Amino acid sequence: MLWVECRIVDALRGRRRMRATAVKLPCSFWFLLLFGAGGLVLFIHLQDLSEMVQQQAPGVKLRGTARQSREALCTQDSEGVRVSPGQDQRPAVEGLTSPIPPMQFPAFQWTRHSATPGSREQDMGSLRVTKRHRKLLKTSPVVSNNSHNSSSSSSGSPDSPEESWQWHRLSHIQEARRRLMKEVCAKYKSSISRTITPHHVSRIYVEDKYKLLYCEVPKAGCSNWKRILMVLSGLASSTHEIKHDAVHYGNHLKRLDSFDRQGITQRLETYTKVLFVREPLERLVSAFRDKFENPNTYYHPVFGKPIISKYRVNASKVALRTGSGVTFQEFMQYLLDVHRPVGMDIHWEPTSQLCSPCLLDYNFIGKFETMEEEANFLLRRTGAPHNLTFPSFKDRNPKAERTSTHLTHRYFAQLSTSERQRAYDFYYMDYLMFNYSKPFKDLY
């Protein structure tokens, strides 16, 4: 009897073990099944994705991500692109025949030439856009074609295939410059007030007939640009007949801050806003030479006297009385001093502050280094008379050597490495926003 009961107990224990095994086996099986199914779905998805990338961007390797293509596009400022008419050309910025929007063009290969001799302007094609900038890229239209009347609008178009190709090239340059300026503004100036005050537009000159707004940047061709505006407004028939004093002291041109709020807003929204810039330290040296190395009845007493008084040891009575003879080292001490003895001046104020580019969204950004070509391109686009071209003469001290890269280096060789670094830092936003390379190798 006892033996039978033991057999029954053993049988019951065996059934319980079999049931536990039966329960555990289905859990392991379903886990493996789900894991395998998930891997299969992921594999199929990756295959479809790779096929889609190959179809949308033929010729692009799979490791070239969308971010790489976008970077390549952003850095294709043909700032100096020279392509013969028989070669492949860049897609035009305006009047595009391709249905692909500008930001979606593949990373084509383009022939380039170096920057203008004597200029340290950085080639946009070699610009490395950082990861933090790349995600801020924005697109925006280039210079709008304002129609004024039948005679002027007929002039605002290319006359030959060669000129048409030049227009496409320069339009592409403008698109890249404006895109770079927008991304720099988005990164570094995102917290600025969006309210436009009369102070923000105080350096802007107005030409109503051709709907131009030009921001004056001293030592970046502003005298000749004012001559152009005077001819366009009918105040003179030729730029060569306008003297320097008539340009700067005649009060012939209207400033944007002279209008009421409605007039300012209406012109900012509908006119072509123009800005021409120059390599910052070269512009600075040009201003110093003009104002302190030549006789000047304003800058010597107003700026020279306090500069000599604060920064020159054992200054003579004559120097303290006249303010003449300020050295470049003394001038740089004044500029970099947080407690300047006299305020800032427009001739050496950074362009990024002078013209408020992050607030006003300029349609055309030209450069002093390629002034004539770009200025004449803009004049044709606005429908200006064909006989009006940008003048190249120098009316102030015409016999003096022009300020160049070489001359700028000679002046800055008088400073220490730390002083050169501080000067670069002072104009850092101009270098970044307008794509100029570092002027000295020892800068960081």
mmCIF file with all atom_site columns, N, CA, C and O in Angstrom, residues 329-379:
data_model
loop_
_atom_site.group_PDB
_atom_site.id
_atom_site.type_symbol
_atom_site.label_atom_id
_atom_site.label_alt_id
_atom_site.label_comp_id
_atom_site.label_asym_id
_atom_site.label_entity_id
_atom_site.label_seq_id
_atom_site.pdbx_PDB_ins_code
_atom_site.Cartn_x
_atom_site.Cartn_y
_atom_site.Cartn_z
_atom_site.occupancy
_atom_site.B_iso_or_equiv
_atom_site.pdbx_formal_charge
_atom_site.auth_seq_id
_atom_site.auth_comp_id
_atom_site.auth_asym_id
_atom_site.auth_atom_id
_atom_site.pdbx_PDB_model_num
ATOM 1   N N  . GLN A 1 329 ? 50.336 102.801 -34.019 1.00 0.00 ? 329 GLN A N  1
ATOM 2   C CA . GLN A 1 329 ? 50.262 102.114 -32.725 1.00 0.00 ? 329 GLN A CA 1
ATOM 3   C C  . GLN A 1 329 ? 49.354 102.873 -31.757 1.00 0.00 ? 329 GLN A C  1
ATOM 4   O O  . GLN A 1 329 ? 48.552 102.261 -31.030 1.00 0.00 ? 329 GLN A O  1
ATOM 5   N N  . GLU A 1 330 ? 49.452 104.189 -31.750 1.00 0.00 ? 330 GLU A N  1
ATOM 6   C CA . GLU A 1 330 ? 48.593 104.994 -30.873 1.00 0.00 ? 330 GLU A CA 1
ATOM 7   C C  . GLU A 1 330 ? 47.139 104.889 -31.291 1.00 0.00 ? 330 GLU A C  1
ATOM 8   O O  . GLU A 1 330 ? 46.243 104.779 -30.447 1.00 0.00 ? 330 GLU A O  1
ATOM 9   N N  . PHE A 1 331 ? 46.921 104.891 -32.599 1.00 0.00 ? 331 PHE A N  1
ATOM 10  C CA . PHE A 1 331 ? 45.552 104.766 -33.100 1.00 0.00 ? 331 PHE A CA 1
ATOM 11  C C  . PHE A 1 331 ? 44.944 103.420 -32.700 1.00 0.00 ? 331 PHE A C  1
ATOM 12  O O  . PHE A 1 331 ? 43.775 103.346 -32.296 1.00 0.00 ? 331 PHE A O  1
ATOM 13  N N  . MET A 1 332 ? 45.722 102.342 -32.783 1.00 0.00 ? 332 MET A N  1
ATOM 14  C CA . MET A 1 332 ? 45.216 101.024 -32.415 1.00 0.00 ? 332 MET A CA 1
ATOM 15  C C  . MET A 1 332 ? 44.998 100.921 -30.906 1.00 0.00 ? 332 MET A C  1
ATOM 16  O O  . MET A 1 332 ? 44.070 100.226 -30.464 1.00 0.00 ? 332 MET A O  1
ATOM 17  N N  . GLN A 1 333 ? 45.827 101.595 -30.120 1.00 0.00 ? 333 GLN A N  1
ATOM 18  C CA . GLN A 1 333 ? 45.586 101.621 -28.675 1.00 0.00 ? 333 GLN A CA 1
ATOM 19  C C  . GLN A 1 333 ? 44.230 102.256 -28.376 1.00 0.00 ? 333 GLN A C  1
ATOM 20  O O  . GLN A 1 333 ? 43.468 101.771 -27.528 1.00 0.00 ? 333 GLN A O  1
ATOM 21  N N  . TYR A 1 334 ? 43.942 103.350 -29.065 1.00 0.00 ? 334 TYR A N  1
ATOM 22  C CA . TYR A 1 334 ? 42.637 104.004 -28.901 1.00 0.00 ? 334 TYR A CA 1
ATOM 23  C C  . TYR A 1 334 ? 41.498 103.074 -29.312 1.00 0.00 ? 334 TYR A C  1
ATOM 24  O O  . TYR A 1 334 ? 40.509 102.916 -28.580 1.00 0.00 ? 334 TYR A O  1
ATOM 25  N N  . LEU A 1 335 ? 41.640 102.440 -30.479 1.00 0.00 ? 335 LEU A N  1
ATOM 26  C CA . LEU A 1 335 ? 40.553 101.622 -31.011 1.00 0.00 ? 335 LEU A CA 1
ATOM 27  C C  . LEU A 1 335 ? 40.223 100.452 -30.093 1.00 0.00 ? 335 LEU A C  1
ATOM 28  O O  . LEU A 1 335 ? 39.054 100.102 -29.904 1.00 0.00 ? 335 LEU A O  1
ATOM 29  N N  . LEU A 1 336 ? 41.239 99.837  -29.512 1.00 0.00 ? 336 LEU A N  1
ATOM 30  C CA . LEU A 1 336 ? 41.050 98.627  -28.710 1.00 0.00 ? 336 LEU A CA 1
ATOM 31  C C  . LEU A 1 336 ? 40.843 98.911  -27.229 1.00 0.00 ? 336 LEU A C  1
ATOM 32  O O  . LEU A 1 336 ? 40.694 97.981  -26.440 1.00 0.00 ? 336 LEU A O  1
ATOM 33  N N  . ASP A 1 337 ? 40.824 100.173 -26.864 1.00 0.00 ? 337 ASP A N  1
ATOM 34  C CA . ASP A 1 337 ? 40.643 100.562 -25.469 1.00 0.00 ? 337 ASP A CA 1
ATOM 35  C C  . ASP A 1 337 ? 39.156 100.578 -25.125 1.00 0.00 ? 337 ASP A C  1
ATOM 36  O O  . ASP A 1 337 ? 38.359 101.231 -25.804 1.00 0.00 ? 337 ASP A O  1
ATOM 37  N N  . VAL A 1 338 ? 38.773 99.871  -24.078 1.00 0.00 ? 338 VAL A N  1
ATOM 38  C CA . VAL A 1 338 ? 37.362 99.857  -23.684 1.00 0.00 ? 338 VAL A CA 1
ATOM 39  C C  . VAL A 1 338 ? 36.951 101.189 -23.065 1.00 0.00 ? 338 VAL A C  1
ATOM 40  O O  . VAL A 1 338 ? 35.760 101.494 -22.957 1.00 0.00 ? 338 VAL A O  1
ATOM 41  N N  . HIS A 1 339 ? 37.937 101.981 -22.665 1.00 0.00 ? 339 HIS A N  1
ATOM 42  C CA . HIS A 1 339 ? 37.672 103.316 -22.123 1.00 0.00 ? 339 HIS A CA 1
ATOM 43  C C  . HIS A 1 339 ? 38.304 104.357 -23.050 1.00 0.00 ? 339 HIS A C  1
ATOM 44  O O  . HIS A 1 339 ? 39.240 105.060 -22.678 1.00 0.00 ? 339 HIS A O  1
ATOM 45  N N  . ARG A 1 340 ? 37.806 104.426 -24.258 1.00 0.00 ? 340 ARG A N  1
ATOM 46  C CA . ARG A 1 340 ? 38.368 105.349 -25.243 1.00 0.00 ? 340 ARG A CA 1
ATOM 47  C C  . ARG A 1 340 ? 38.201 106.799 -24.782 1.00 0.00 ? 340 ARG A C  1
ATOM 48  O O  . ARG A 1 340 ? 37.154 107.170 -24.252 1.00 0.00 ? 340 ARG A O  1
ATOM 49  N N  . PRO A 1 341 ? 39.206 107.630 -25.069 1.00 0.00 ? 341 PRO A N  1
ATOM 50  C CA . PRO A 1 341 ? 39.083 109.047 -24.706 1.00 0.00 ? 341 PRO A CA 1
ATOM 51  C C  . PRO A 1 341 ? 38.145 109.816 -25.631 1.00 0.00 ? 341 PRO A C  1
ATOM 52  O O  . PRO A 1 341 ? 37.731 110.930 -25.316 1.00 0.00 ? 341 PRO A O  1
ATOM 53  N N  . VAL A 1 342 ? 37.809 109.228 -26.780 1.00 0.00 ? 342 VAL A N  1
ATOM 54  C CA . VAL A 1 342 ? 36.880 109.839 -27.728 1.00 0.00 ? 342 VAL A CA 1
ATOM 55  C C  . VAL A 1 342 ? 36.125 108.697 -28.400 1.00 0.00 ? 342 VAL A C  1
ATOM 56  O O  . VAL A 1 342 ? 36.625 107.571 -28.498 1.00 0.00 ? 342 VAL A O  1
ATOM 57  N N  . GLY A 1 343 ? 34.900 108.961 -28.841 1.00 0.00 ? 343 GLY A N  1
ATOM 58  C CA . GLY A 1 343 ? 34.015 107.894 -29.295 1.00 0.00 ? 343 GLY A CA 1
ATOM 59  C C  . GLY A 1 343 ? 34.401 107.245 -30.611 1.00 0.00 ? 343 GLY A C  1
ATOM 60  O O  . GLY A 1 343 ? 35.447 107.524 -31.205 1.00 0.00 ? 343 GLY A O  1
ATOM 61  N N  . MET A 1 344 ? 33.510 106.371 -31.088 1.00 0.00 ? 344 MET A N  1
ATOM 62  C CA . MET A 1 344 ? 33.710 105.635 -32.330 1.00 0.00 ? 344 MET A CA 1
ATOM 63  C C  . MET A 1 344 ? 33.406 106.542 -33.522 1.00 0.00 ? 344 MET A C  1
ATOM 64  O O  . MET A 1 344 ? 32.733 107.562 -33.398 1.00 0.00 ? 344 MET A O  1
ATOM 65  N N  . ASP A 1 345 ? 33.895 106.147 -34.683 1.00 0.00 ? 345 ASP A N  1
ATOM 66  C CA . ASP A 1 345 ? 33.655 106.895 -35.915 1.00 0.00 ? 345 ASP A CA 1
ATOM 67  C C  . ASP A 1 345 ? 33.255 105.916 -37.013 1.00 0.00 ? 345 ASP A C  1
ATOM 68  O O  . ASP A 1 345 ? 33.698 104.760 -37.025 1.00 0.00 ? 345 ASP A O  1
ATOM 69  N N  . ILE A 1 346 ? 32.441 106.386 -37.953 1.00 0.00 ? 346 ILE A N  1
ATOM 70  C CA . ILE A 1 346 ? 31.922 105.492 -38.994 1.00 0.00 ? 346 ILE A CA 1
ATOM 71  C C  . ILE A 1 346 ? 33.028 104.949 -39.895 1.00 0.00 ? 346 ILE A C  1
ATOM 72  O O  . ILE A 1 346 ? 32.846 103.905 -40.526 1.00 0.00 ? 346 ILE A O  1
ATOM 73  N N  . HIS A 1 347 ? 34.177 105.637 -39.976 1.00 0.00 ? 347 HIS A N  1
ATOM 74  C CA . HIS A 1 347 ? 35.227 105.179 -40.876 1.00 0.00 ? 347 HIS A CA 1
ATOM 75  C C  . HIS A 1 347 ? 35.908 103.905 -40.385 1.00 0.00 ? 347 HIS A C  1
ATOM 76  O O  . HIS A 1 347 ? 36.536 103.194 -41.187 1.00 0.00 ? 347 HIS A O  1
ATOM 77  N N  . TRP A 1 348 ? 35.832 103.611 -39.107 1.00 0.00 ? 348 TRP A N  1
ATOM 78  C CA . TRP A 1 348 ? 36.400 102.349 -38.610 1.00 0.00 ? 348 TRP A CA 1
ATOM 79  C C  . TRP A 1 348 ? 35.407 101.545 -37.775 1.00 0.00 ? 348 TRP A C  1
ATOM 80  O O  . TRP A 1 348 ? 35.762 100.549 -37.155 1.00 0.00 ? 348 TRP A O  1
ATOM 81  N N  . GLU A 1 349 ? 34.162 101.926 -37.785 1.00 0.00 ? 349 GLU A N  1
ATOM 82  C CA . GLU A 1 349 ? 33.140 101.117 -37.128 1.00 0.00 ? 349 GLU A CA 1
ATOM 83  C C  . GLU A 1 349 ? 32.883 99.850  -37.949 1.00 0.00 ? 349 GLU A C  1
ATOM 84  O O  . GLU A 1 349 ? 32.812 99.910  -39.186 1.00 0.00 ? 349 GLU A O  1
ATOM 85  N N  . PRO A 1 350 ? 32.755 98.686  -37.324 1.00 0.00 ? 350 PRO A N  1
ATOM 86  C CA . PRO A 1 350 ? 32.489 97.452  -38.077 1.00 0.00 ? 350 PRO A CA 1
ATOM 87  C C  . PRO A 1 350 ? 31.228 97.572  -38.929 1.00 0.00 ? 350 PRO A C  1
ATOM 88  O O  . PRO A 1 350 ? 30.237 98.146  -38.510 1.00 0.00 ? 350 PRO A O  1
ATOM 89  N N  . THR A 1 351 ? 31.296 97.028  -40.129 1.00 0.00 ? 351 THR A N  1
ATOM 90  C CA . THR A 1 351 ? 30.153 97.081  -41.046 1.00 0.00 ? 351 THR A CA 1
ATOM 91  C C  . THR A 1 351 ? 28.943 96.369  -40.463 1.00 0.00 ? 351 THR A C  1
ATOM 92  O O  . THR A 1 351 ? 27.803 96.773  -40.695 1.00 0.00 ? 351 THR A O  1
ATOM 93  N N  . SER A 1 352 ? 29.188 95.317  -39.697 1.00 0.00 ? 352 SER A N  1
ATOM 94  C CA . SER A 1 352 ? 28.076 94.568  -39.102 1.00 0.00 ? 352 SER A CA 1
ATOM 95  C C  . SER A 1 352 ? 27.285 95.413  -38.112 1.00 0.00 ? 352 SER A C  1
ATOM 96  O O  . SER A 1 352 ? 26.132 95.093  -37.800 1.00 0.00 ? 352 SER A O  1
ATOM 97  N N  . GLN A 1 353 ? 27.876 96.485  -37.603 1.00 0.00 ? 353 GLN A N  1
ATOM 98  C CA . GLN A 1 353 ? 27.166 97.414  -36.726 1.00 0.00 ? 353 GLN A CA 1
ATOM 99  C C  . GLN A 1 353 ? 26.675 98.640  -37.497 1.00 0.00 ? 353 GLN A C  1
ATOM 100 O O  . GLN A 1 353 ? 25.616 99.184  -37.208 1.00 0.00 ? 353 GLN A O  1
ATOM 101 N N  . LEU A 1 354 ? 27.459 99.049  -38.472 1.00 0.00 ? 354 LEU A N  1
ATOM 102 C CA . LEU A 1 354 ? 27.157 100.275 -39.203 1.00 0.00 ? 354 LEU A CA 1
ATOM 103 C C  . LEU A 1 354 ? 25.888 100.155 -40.035 1.00 0.00 ? 354 LEU A C  1
ATOM 104 O O  . LEU A 1 354 ? 25.080 101.085 -40.092 1.00 0.00 ? 354 LEU A O  1
ATOM 105 N N  . CYS A 1 355 ? 25.691 99.020  -40.677 1.00 0.00 ? 355 CYS A N  1
ATOM 106 C CA . CYS A 1 355 ? 24.579 98.852  -41.626 1.00 0.00 ? 355 CYS A CA 1
ATOM 107 C C  . CYS A 1 355 ? 23.506 97.881  -41.158 1.00 0.00 ? 355 CYS A C  1
ATOM 108 O O  . CYS A 1 355 ? 22.548 97.625  -41.902 1.00 0.00 ? 355 CYS A O  1
ATOM 109 N N  . SER A 1 356 ? 23.650 97.297  -39.980 1.00 0.00 ? 356 SER A N  1
ATOM 110 C CA . SER A 1 356 ? 22.648 96.382  -39.397 1.00 0.00 ? 356 SER A CA 1
ATOM 111 C C  . SER A 1 356 ? 22.180 95.319  -40.390 1.00 0.00 ? 356 SER A C  1
ATOM 112 O O  . SER A 1 356 ? 20.985 95.171  -40.658 1.00 0.00 ? 356 SER A O  1
ATOM 113 N N  . PRO A 1 357 ? 23.083 94.527  -40.977 1.00 0.00 ? 357 PRO A N  1
ATOM 114 C CA . PRO A 1 357 ? 22.675 93.537  -41.979 1.00 0.00 ? 357 PRO A CA 1
ATOM 115 C C  . PRO A 1 357 ? 21.780 92.430  -41.440 1.00 0.00 ? 357 PRO A C  1
ATOM 116 O O  . PRO A 1 357 ? 20.990 91.859  -42.194 1.00 0.00 ? 357 PRO A O  1
ATOM 117 N N  . CYS A 1 358 ? 21.878 92.137  -40.145 1.00 0.00 ? 358 CYS A N  1
ATOM 118 C CA . CYS A 1 358 ? 21.020 91.092  -39.592 1.00 0.00 ? 358 CYS A CA 1
ATOM 119 C C  . CYS A 1 358 ? 19.580 91.563  -39.421 1.00 0.00 ? 358 CYS A C  1
ATOM 120 O O  . CYS A 1 358 ? 18.674 90.749  -39.272 1.00 0.00 ? 358 CYS A O  1
ATOM 121 N N  . LEU A 1 359 ? 19.383 92.849  -39.447 1.00 0.00 ? 359 LEU A N  1
ATOM 122 C CA . LEU A 1 359 ? 18.050 93.410  -39.257 1.00 0.00 ? 359 LEU A CA 1
ATOM 123 C C  . LEU A 1 359 ? 17.400 93.813  -40.577 1.00 0.00 ? 359 LEU A C  1
ATOM 124 O O  . LEU A 1 359 ? 16.187 93.688  -40.745 1.00 0.00 ? 359 LEU A O  1
ATOM 125 N N  . LEU A 1 360 ? 18.199 94.266  -41.533 1.00 0.00 ? 360 LEU A N  1
ATOM 126 C CA . LEU A 1 360 ? 17.647 94.866  -42.748 1.00 0.00 ? 360 LEU A CA 1
ATOM 127 C C  . LEU A 1 360 ? 17.617 93.917  -43.945 1.00 0.00 ? 360 LEU A C  1
ATOM 128 O O  . LEU A 1 360 ? 16.997 94.240  -44.957 1.00 0.00 ? 360 LEU A O  1
ATOM 129 N N  . ASP A 1 361 ? 18.280 92.788  -43.893 1.00 0.00 ? 361 ASP A N  1
ATOM 130 C CA . ASP A 1 361 ? 18.190 91.761  -44.939 1.00 0.00 ? 361 ASP A CA 1
ATOM 131 C C  . ASP A 1 361 ? 18.484 92.341  -46.325 1.00 0.00 ? 361 ASP A C  1
ATOM 132 O O  . ASP A 1 361 ? 17.603 92.471  -47.171 1.00 0.00 ? 361 ASP A O  1
ATOM 133 N N  . TYR A 1 362 ? 19.740 92.649  -46.573 1.00 0.00 ? 362 TYR A N  1
ATOM 134 C CA . TYR A 1 362 ? 20.146 93.266  -47.837 1.00 0.00 ? 362 TYR A CA 1
ATOM 135 C C  . TYR A 1 362 ? 19.950 92.306  -49.007 1.00 0.00 ? 362 TYR A C  1
ATOM 136 O O  . TYR A 1 362 ? 20.224 91.113  -48.909 1.00 0.00 ? 362 TYR A O  1
ATOM 137 N N  . ASN A 1 363 ? 19.493 92.866  -50.133 1.00 0.00 ? 363 ASN A N  1
ATOM 138 C CA . ASN A 1 363 ? 19.289 92.071  -51.346 1.00 0.00 ? 363 ASN A CA 1
ATOM 139 C C  . ASN A 1 363 ? 20.584 91.840  -52.107 1.00 0.00 ? 363 ASN A C  1
ATOM 140 O O  . ASN A 1 363 ? 20.735 90.838  -52.806 1.00 0.00 ? 363 ASN A O  1
ATOM 141 N N  . PHE A 1 364 ? 21.508 92.792  -51.997 1.00 0.00 ? 364 PHE A N  1
ATOM 142 C CA . PHE A 1 364 ? 22.752 92.700  -52.768 1.00 0.00 ? 364 PHE A CA 1
ATOM 143 C C  . PHE A 1 364 ? 23.922 93.015  -51.848 1.00 0.00 ? 364 PHE A C  1
ATOM 144 O O  . PHE A 1 364 ? 23.969 94.076  -51.223 1.00 0.00 ? 364 PHE A O  1
ATOM 145 N N  . ILE A 1 365 ? 24.886 92.081  -51.773 1.00 0.00 ? 365 ILE A N  1
ATOM 146 C CA . ILE A 1 365 ? 26.081 92.255  -50.960 1.00 0.00 ? 365 ILE A CA 1
ATOM 147 C C  . ILE A 1 365 ? 27.283 92.222  -51.890 1.00 0.00 ? 365 ILE A C  1
ATOM 148 O O  . ILE A 1 365 ? 27.691 91.157  -52.363 1.00 0.00 ? 365 ILE A O  1
ATOM 149 N N  . GLY A 1 366 ? 27.832 93.396  -52.179 1.00 0.00 ? 366 GLY A N  1
ATOM 150 C CA . GLY A 1 366 ? 28.994 93.484  -53.045 1.00 0.00 ? 366 GLY A CA 1
ATOM 151 C C  . GLY A 1 366 ? 30.272 93.582  -52.245 1.00 0.00 ? 366 GLY A C  1
ATOM 152 O O  . GLY A 1 366 ? 30.260 93.809  -51.043 1.00 0.00 ? 366 GLY A O  1
ATOM 153 N N  . LYS A 1 367 ? 31.392 93.415  -52.933 1.00 0.00 ? 367 LYS A N  1
ATOM 154 C CA . LYS A 1 367 ? 32.690 93.480  -52.268 1.00 0.00 ? 367 LYS A CA 1
ATOM 155 C C  . LYS A 1 367 ? 33.614 94.448  -52.991 1.00 0.00 ? 367 LYS A C  1
ATOM 156 O O  . LYS A 1 367 ? 33.647 94.503  -54.220 1.00 0.00 ? 367 LYS A O  1
ATOM 157 N N  . PHE A 1 368 ? 34.362 95.190  -52.193 1.00 0.00 ? 368 PHE A N  1
ATOM 158 C CA . PHE A 1 368 ? 35.294 96.185  -52.710 1.00 0.00 ? 368 PHE A CA 1
ATOM 159 C C  . PHE A 1 368 ? 36.323 95.541  -53.630 1.00 0.00 ? 368 PHE A C  1
ATOM 160 O O  . PHE A 1 368 ? 36.757 96.149  -54.609 1.00 0.00 ? 368 PHE A O  1
ATOM 161 N N  . GLU A 1 369 ? 36.721 94.312  -53.315 1.00 0.00 ? 369 GLU A N  1
ATOM 162 C CA . GLU A 1 369 ? 37.754 93.631  -54.084 1.00 0.00 ? 369 GLU A CA 1
ATOM 163 C C  . GLU A 1 369 ? 37.330 93.341  -55.516 1.00 0.00 ? 369 GLU A C  1
ATOM 164 O O  . GLU A 1 369 ? 38.169 93.182  -56.401 1.00 0.00 ? 369 GLU A O  1
ATOM 165 N N  . THR A 1 370 ? 36.034 93.251  -55.769 1.00 0.00 ? 370 THR A N  1
ATOM 166 C CA . THR A 1 370 ? 35.505 93.015  -57.118 1.00 0.00 ? 370 THR A CA 1
ATOM 167 C C  . THR A 1 370 ? 34.450 94.080  -57.430 1.00 0.00 ? 370 THR A C  1
ATOM 168 O O  . THR A 1 370 ? 33.409 93.778  -58.024 1.00 0.00 ? 370 THR A O  1
ATOM 169 N N  . MET A 1 371 ? 34.738 95.300  -57.028 1.00 0.00 ? 371 MET A N  1
ATOM 170 C CA . MET A 1 371 ? 33.760 96.384  -57.049 1.00 0.00 ? 371 MET A CA 1
ATOM 171 C C  . MET A 1 371 ? 33.202 96.666  -58.436 1.00 0.00 ? 371 MET A C  1
ATOM 172 O O  . MET A 1 371 ? 31.978 96.702  -58.637 1.00 0.00 ? 371 MET A O  1
ATOM 173 N N  . GLU A 1 372 ? 34.057 96.898  -59.420 1.00 0.00 ? 372 GLU A N  1
ATOM 174 C CA . GLU A 1 372 ? 33.578 97.347  -60.727 1.00 0.00 ? 372 GLU A CA 1
ATOM 175 C C  . GLU A 1 372 ? 32.652 96.324  -61.374 1.00 0.00 ? 372 GLU A C  1
ATOM 176 O O  . GLU A 1 372 ? 31.576 96.674  -61.859 1.00 0.00 ? 372 GLU A O  1
ATOM 177 N N  . GLU A 1 373 ? 33.065 95.066  -61.369 1.00 0.00 ? 373 GLU A N  1
ATOM 178 C CA . GLU A 1 373 ? 32.240 94.030  -62.006 1.00 0.00 ? 373 GLU A CA 1
ATOM 179 C C  . GLU A 1 373 ? 30.885 93.910  -61.326 1.00 0.00 ? 373 GLU A C  1
ATOM 180 O O  . GLU A 1 373 ? 29.847 93.881  -61.994 1.00 0.00 ? 373 GLU A O  1
ATOM 181 N N  . GLU A 1 374 ? 30.887 93.869  -60.002 1.00 0.00 ? 374 GLU A N  1
ATOM 182 C CA . GLU A 1 374 ? 29.637 93.650  -59.286 1.00 0.00 ? 374 GLU A CA 1
ATOM 183 C C  . GLU A 1 374 ? 28.754 94.897  -59.293 1.00 0.00 ? 374 GLU A C  1
ATOM 184 O O  . GLU A 1 374 ? 27.529 94.789  -59.377 1.00 0.00 ? 374 GLU A O  1
ATOM 185 N N  . ALA A 1 375 ? 29.364 96.070  -59.205 1.00 0.00 ? 375 ALA A N  1
ATOM 186 C CA . ALA A 1 375 ? 28.578 97.302  -59.247 1.00 0.00 ? 375 ALA A CA 1
ATOM 187 C C  . ALA A 1 375 ? 27.915 97.470  -60.615 1.00 0.00 ? 375 ALA A C  1
ATOM 188 O O  . ALA A 1 375 ? 26.730 97.835  -60.706 1.00 0.00 ? 375 ALA A O  1
ATOM 189 N N  . ASN A 1 376 ? 28.644 97.200  -61.683 1.00 0.00 ? 376 ASN A N  1
ATOM 190 C CA . ASN A 1 376 ? 28.060 97.318  -63.023 1.00 0.00 ? 376 ASN A CA 1
ATOM 191 C C  . ASN A 1 376 ? 26.977 96.267  -63.254 1.00 0.00 ? 376 ASN A C  1
ATOM 192 O O  . ASN A 1 376 ? 25.981 96.527  -63.933 1.00 0.00 ? 376 ASN A O  1
ATOM 193 N N  . PHE A 1 377 ? 27.170 95.084  -62.693 1.00 0.00 ? 377 PHE A N  1
ATOM 194 C CA . PHE A 1 377 ? 26.123 94.057  -62.765 1.00 0.00 ? 377 PHE A CA 1
ATOM 195 C C  . PHE A 1 377 ? 24.848 94.540  -62.086 1.00 0.00 ? 377 PHE A C  1
ATOM 196 O O  . PHE A 1 377 ? 23.744 94.404  -62.628 1.00 0.00 ? 377 PHE A O  1
ATOM 197 N N  . LEU A 1 378 ? 24.990 95.144  -60.909 1.00 0.00 ? 378 LEU A N  1
ATOM 198 C CA . LEU A 1 378 ? 23.829 95.660  -60.197 1.00 0.00 ? 378 LEU A CA 1
ATOM 199 C C  . LEU A 1 378 ? 23.151 96.785  -60.978 1.00 0.00 ? 378 LEU A C  1
ATOM 200 O O  . LEU A 1 378 ? 21.913 96.843  -61.058 1.00 0.00 ? 378 LEU A O  1
ATOM 201 N N  . LEU A 1 379 ? 23.944 97.677  -61.564 1.00 0.00 ? 379 LEU A N  1
ATOM 202 C CA . LEU A 1 379 ? 23.361 98.772  -62.342 1.00 0.00 ? 379 LEU A CA 1
ATOM 203 C C  . LEU A 1 379 ? 22.557 98.249  -63.530 1.00 0.00 ? 379 LEU A C  1
ATOM 204 O O  . LEU A 1 379 ? 21.480 98.771  -63.845 1.00 0.00 ? 379 LEU A O  1
#
